[in-house]
Short mmCIF file of C-alpha atoms and ligand atoms in Angstrom, two decimals:
data_model
loop_
_atom_site.label_atom_id
_atom_site.label_comp_id
_atom_site.label_asym_id
_atom_site.label_seq_id
_atom_site.Cartn_x
_atom_site.Cartn_y
_atom_site.Cartn_z
CA UNK A 1 -9.11 5.91 -15.33
CA UNK A 2 -10.31 2.36 -14.92
CA UNK A 3 -10.44 1.49 -11.25
CA UNK A 4 -11.16 -1.57 -9.07
CA UNK A 5 -10.86 -2.11 -5.40
CA UNK A 6 -10.20 -5.79 -4.66
CA UNK A 7 -10.34 -7.49 -1.15
CA UNK A 8 -8.48 -10.53 0.13
CA UNK A 9 -10.23 -11.55 3.35
CA UNK A 10 -7.51 -13.68 5.30
CA UNK A 11 -5.40 -10.67 5.82
CA UNK A 12 -8.12 -8.00 5.08
CA UNK A 13 -5.94 -6.57 2.43
CA UNK A 14 -7.12 -4.33 -0.33
CA UNK A 15 -5.43 -4.58 -3.76
CA UNK A 16 -6.10 -1.79 -6.21
CA UNK A 17 -6.27 -1.99 -9.96
CA UNK A 18 -5.62 1.10 -11.91
CA UNK A 19 -5.66 1.31 -15.70
CA UNK A 20 -5.43 3.61 -18.63
CA UNK A 21 -8.66 3.49 -20.80
CA UNK A 22 -6.84 4.46 -23.93
CA UNK A 23 -3.82 2.01 -23.89
CA UNK A 24 -5.26 -0.78 -21.56
CA UNK A 25 -2.04 -0.61 -19.44
CA UNK A 26 -2.74 -1.56 -15.87
CA UNK A 27 -1.07 -1.58 -12.49
CA UNK A 28 -2.03 -3.61 -9.40
CA UNK A 29 -1.10 -1.92 -6.03
CA UNK A 30 -0.33 -4.51 -3.34
CA UNK A 31 -1.28 -7.82 -4.90
CA UNK A 32 -1.73 -10.86 -2.63
CA UNK A 33 -0.09 -14.18 -3.82
CA UNK A 34 -3.21 -16.30 -2.99
CA UNK A 35 -5.36 -14.04 -5.27
CA UNK A 36 -3.32 -14.57 -8.38
CA UNK A 37 -6.08 -16.22 -10.34
CA UNK A 38 -8.61 -13.58 -9.36
CA UNK A 39 -6.34 -10.85 -10.28
CA UNK A 40 -5.60 -12.37 -13.65
CA UNK A 41 -9.32 -12.89 -14.23
CA UNK A 42 -10.15 -9.13 -13.41
CA UNK A 43 -7.21 -7.86 -15.77
CA UNK A 44 -8.63 -10.18 -18.63
CA UNK A 45 -12.30 -9.47 -18.03
CA UNK A 46 -11.56 -5.69 -18.45
CA UNK A 47 -9.60 -6.31 -21.45
CA UNK A 48 -6.37 -4.90 -19.92
CA UNK A 49 -2.67 -5.55 -20.06
CA UNK A 50 -0.90 -5.67 -16.82
CA UNK A 51 2.22 -3.40 -16.97
CA UNK A 52 3.23 -3.24 -13.27
CA UNK A 53 2.76 -4.51 -9.81
CA UNK A 54 3.47 -1.90 -7.22
CA UNK A 55 4.13 -2.24 -3.54
CA UNK A 56 3.69 0.34 -0.78
CA UNK A 57 6.09 -1.45 1.58
CA UNK A 58 7.53 -4.85 2.59
CA UNK A 59 4.41 -6.52 4.11
CA UNK A 60 4.46 -8.60 7.28
CA UNK A 61 0.96 -10.07 7.03
CA UNK A 62 0.81 -11.45 3.47
CA UNK A 63 3.07 -12.39 0.56
CA UNK A 64 2.96 -10.27 -2.47
CA UNK A 65 1.55 -11.61 -5.79
CA UNK A 66 4.34 -9.70 -7.62
CA UNK A 67 6.45 -12.58 -8.89
CA UNK A 68 3.49 -14.79 -9.82
CA UNK A 69 1.94 -12.04 -11.82
CA UNK A 70 5.22 -11.28 -13.52
CA UNK A 71 5.58 -14.86 -14.52
CA UNK A 72 2.00 -15.10 -15.72
CA UNK A 73 1.75 -11.69 -17.60
CA UNK A 74 5.43 -10.35 -18.27
CA UNK A 75 4.68 -7.32 -16.22
CA UNK A 76 7.40 -5.37 -14.23
CA UNK A 77 7.49 -5.40 -10.54
CA UNK A 78 7.80 -1.87 -8.87
CA UNK A 79 7.97 -0.55 -5.32
CA UNK A 80 10.11 1.92 -3.23
CA UNK A 81 13.68 2.17 -4.57
CA UNK A 82 14.92 2.50 -1.11
CA UNK A 83 13.71 -0.91 -0.16
CA UNK A 84 16.82 -2.12 -2.20
CA UNK A 85 15.18 -5.45 -3.20
CA UNK A 86 17.24 -7.04 -6.03
CA UNK A 87 14.32 -9.12 -7.52
CA UNK A 88 12.28 -5.88 -8.24
CA UNK A 89 12.35 -4.50 -11.65
CA UNK A 90 11.55 -0.72 -11.04
CA UNK A 91 12.52 1.39 -7.98
CA UNK A 92 10.35 4.56 -7.36
CA UNK A 93 11.26 7.70 -5.55
CA UNK A 94 9.20 10.73 -4.45
CA UNK A 95 9.33 13.28 -7.13
CA UNK A 96 9.46 10.73 -9.97
CA UNK A 97 5.99 9.56 -11.20
CA UNK A 98 5.28 6.16 -12.67
CA UNK A 99 3.41 6.42 -15.86
CA UNK A 100 1.00 3.72 -16.82
CA UNK A 101 -0.55 5.02 -20.07
CA UNK A 102 -2.39 8.13 -19.24
CA UNK A 103 -2.29 7.30 -15.43
CA UNK A 104 0.46 9.06 -13.43
CA UNK A 105 1.26 7.67 -10.14
CA UNK A 106 3.15 9.93 -7.76
CA UNK A 107 5.17 8.30 -4.98
CA UNK A 108 5.11 9.96 -1.52
CA UNK A 109 7.66 8.88 1.06
CA UNK A 110 5.51 8.15 4.23
CA UNK A 111 7.72 6.16 6.61
CA UNK A 112 6.70 5.18 10.08
CA UNK A 113 4.96 1.79 9.61
CA UNK A 114 8.16 0.82 8.00
CA UNK A 115 11.17 2.93 7.22
CA UNK A 116 10.81 2.80 3.53
CA UNK A 117 6.90 2.93 3.19
CA UNK A 118 5.40 4.94 0.40
CA UNK A 119 1.89 5.99 -0.49
CA UNK A 120 0.85 6.75 -3.92
CA UNK A 121 -1.10 9.81 -5.24
CA UNK A 122 -3.18 9.81 -8.44
CA UNK A 123 -5.04 12.80 -9.85
CA UNK A 124 -7.73 11.57 -12.28
CA UNK A 125 -8.58 14.99 -13.49
CA UNK A 126 -11.87 14.97 -11.65
CA UNK A 127 -10.59 13.84 -8.21
CA UNK A 128 -7.38 12.96 -6.26
CA UNK A 129 -6.98 9.55 -4.80
CA UNK A 130 -4.14 8.49 -2.37
CA UNK A 131 -3.18 4.93 -1.74
CA UNK A 132 -2.02 4.93 1.71
CA UNK A 133 -0.82 1.38 2.28
CA UNK A 134 -0.31 0.82 6.02
CA UNK A 135 0.51 4.24 6.88
CA UNK A 136 -3.02 6.03 7.20
CA UNK A 137 -5.93 3.71 7.64
CA UNK A 138 -9.63 4.57 8.05
CA UNK A 139 -10.15 5.64 11.65
CA UNK A 140 -6.74 4.20 12.41
CA UNK A 141 -3.12 3.74 11.23
CA UNK A 142 -0.59 0.93 10.53
CA UNK A 143 1.27 -0.35 13.57
CA UNK A 144 4.70 1.01 14.43
CA UNK A 145 5.99 -1.58 16.82
CA UNK A 146 7.93 -3.85 14.42
CA UNK A 147 9.88 -3.79 11.12
CA UNK A 148 11.54 -0.61 11.52
CA UNK A 149 8.36 1.10 12.54
CA UNK A 150 8.36 4.38 14.61
CA UNK A 151 5.47 6.24 15.93
CA UNK A 152 6.84 9.71 15.71
CA UNK A 153 8.00 9.12 12.09
CA UNK A 154 4.57 8.00 11.20
CA UNK A 155 2.88 11.11 12.87
CA UNK A 156 5.13 13.30 10.88
CA UNK A 157 4.42 11.57 7.57
CA UNK A 158 0.65 11.69 8.18
CA UNK A 159 0.48 15.29 9.41
CA UNK A 160 3.20 16.87 7.19
CA UNK A 161 2.48 15.00 3.99
CA UNK A 162 -0.74 13.16 3.78
CA UNK A 163 -2.91 15.85 5.87
CA UNK A 164 -1.50 18.56 3.57
CA UNK A 165 -3.30 17.06 0.58
CA UNK A 166 -6.58 18.77 -0.38
CA UNK A 167 -9.48 17.68 2.15
CA UNK A 168 -11.50 15.99 -0.56
CA UNK A 169 -8.64 13.66 -1.64
CA UNK A 170 -9.96 10.07 -1.32
CA UNK A 171 -8.15 7.71 0.91
CA UNK A 172 -7.90 4.09 -0.24
CA UNK A 173 -6.13 2.23 2.56
CA UNK A 174 -4.08 -1.05 2.30
CA UNK A 175 -6.31 -2.83 4.89
CA UNK A 176 -9.65 -2.47 6.68
CA UNK A 177 -10.77 -4.92 9.19
CA UNK A 178 -14.33 -3.68 9.43
CA UNK A 179 -15.46 -3.39 5.78
CA UNK A 180 -14.79 0.31 5.28
CA UNK A 181 -13.55 1.06 1.79
CA UNK A 182 -12.83 4.71 1.35
CA UNK A 183 -12.35 7.91 3.33
CA UNK A 184 -11.16 11.51 2.71
CA UNK A 185 -8.30 13.34 4.03
CA UNK A 186 -10.62 15.92 5.43
CA UNK A 187 -12.62 13.21 7.35
CA UNK A 188 -9.46 11.54 8.87
CA UNK A 189 -8.11 14.99 9.83
CA UNK A 190 -11.31 15.70 11.64
CA UNK A 191 -12.19 12.25 13.01
CA UNK A 192 -9.33 9.74 13.11
CA UNK A 193 -9.17 8.72 16.73
CA UNK A 194 -5.36 8.33 16.89
CA UNK A 195 -4.28 11.34 14.48
CA UNK A 196 -7.31 13.55 13.88
CA UNK A 197 -9.03 16.45 15.74
CA UNK A 198 -5.80 18.08 16.49
CA UNK A 199 -4.11 15.22 18.34
CA UNK A 200 -0.55 16.07 19.08
CA UNK A 201 2.54 14.04 18.46
CA UNK A 202 3.05 13.08 22.08
CA UNK A 203 -0.54 11.93 22.39
CA UNK A 204 -0.20 9.83 19.26
CA UNK A 205 3.09 8.15 20.48
CA UNK A 206 1.48 7.36 23.89
CA UNK A 207 -1.61 5.76 22.07
CA UNK A 208 0.77 3.68 19.82
CA UNK A 209 3.10 2.62 22.66
CA UNK A 210 0.05 1.54 24.72
CA UNK A 211 -1.34 -0.78 22.00
CA UNK A 212 0.68 -3.95 23.07
CA UNK A 213 -0.30 -5.72 19.82
CA UNK A 214 0.21 -9.47 19.37
CA UNK A 215 3.20 -10.57 17.37
CA UNK A 216 2.10 -10.86 13.75
CA UNK A 217 1.24 -14.46 12.81
CA UNK A 218 2.85 -14.51 9.44
CA UNK A 219 5.73 -12.11 9.80
CA UNK A 220 8.53 -14.78 9.91
CA UNK A 221 7.25 -16.14 6.51
CA UNK A 222 5.89 -13.02 4.96
CA UNK A 223 8.82 -10.64 5.29
CA UNK A 224 11.52 -12.98 3.81
CA UNK A 225 8.93 -14.02 1.17
CA UNK A 226 8.44 -10.43 0.17
CA UNK A 227 12.12 -9.60 0.11
CA UNK A 228 12.05 -12.33 -2.65
CA UNK A 229 9.25 -10.45 -4.25
CA UNK A 230 6.83 -13.47 -3.42
CA UNK A 231 9.15 -16.16 -5.03
CA UNK A 232 9.07 -19.59 -3.14
CA UNK A 233 11.94 -20.06 -0.64
CA UNK A 234 14.98 -21.91 -2.23
CA UNK A 235 14.89 -25.77 -1.50
CA UNK A 236 17.08 -26.64 1.38
CA UNK A 237 19.20 -29.79 1.15
CA UNK A 238 19.08 -30.64 4.88
CA UNK A 239 22.82 -30.79 5.05
FE1 FE2 B 301 2.29 -3.69 6.59
#
C-alpha cells in the first residue's frame, strides 16, 4: 500500500493518503480545505488517481477539502452513512468495507467525540493500521463536551472496540498538537493518561468533565461548512 501522513498546522490536523500500488486508486482521509493544492500535488507526484475523500466525522475545527477535491479530480466523497449529509456521495457502515483498488478500509463505529464518529481499519498484510479521527489520540482523546459528544460513550468505543484490536496495530490520529505521529494500541492501552493503565469509566468521565475547555474558535463556521461537504455558504441577498 502507498501511504503518506500529511499535516495542516493551523488546526494540527493529519490527513492520510492511502493508495493501491497496482491500480493507482487513492483515498484521502480527513482532507482540509486550505490544503487543496498540496493534496492535489501529492496525488499527482505519486502518479495516483483520487477515488475518494473519506471523513471520520463532522469536524468542528476545520472545513473539509472534500468538495474542492471532488471538483478538481472527479473523486467521490465518503463518510459515515449515519451523518445523513446529502452532499456526500458514499455512506459507510461498520461491516461494509470500502475498496480502493486492493486497499480495503473497514469502518468501525466509534462514537463519543460525536455521535456518528467512525474510525477506519486497514490491514496491509504485514501490519494493521487504524485511523482514529478524534476518538483516540496519542496520550489523549477527542473532547466530548460539544457536538453530541459523550464521555461514557467514548470510553466504551475505545475500550470495547479499539482496545480489542491487536496490540501492535498502528494508531494514526486525526490530530496531534505536539508533533507525535503514530502510536500503537498496546502503547495507548498501557500509557494513555486518560484511558490507559486500567483507568475505569467513572475515572475517565471525571477527567473529561473537569477539562473545562474553551469554546472551539471555528465551530460556528466549520460545522455548517462540513455539513455542506466544504462548499462555500450560499450567497445571502440581505433581504
Ligand atoms: Fe473533531
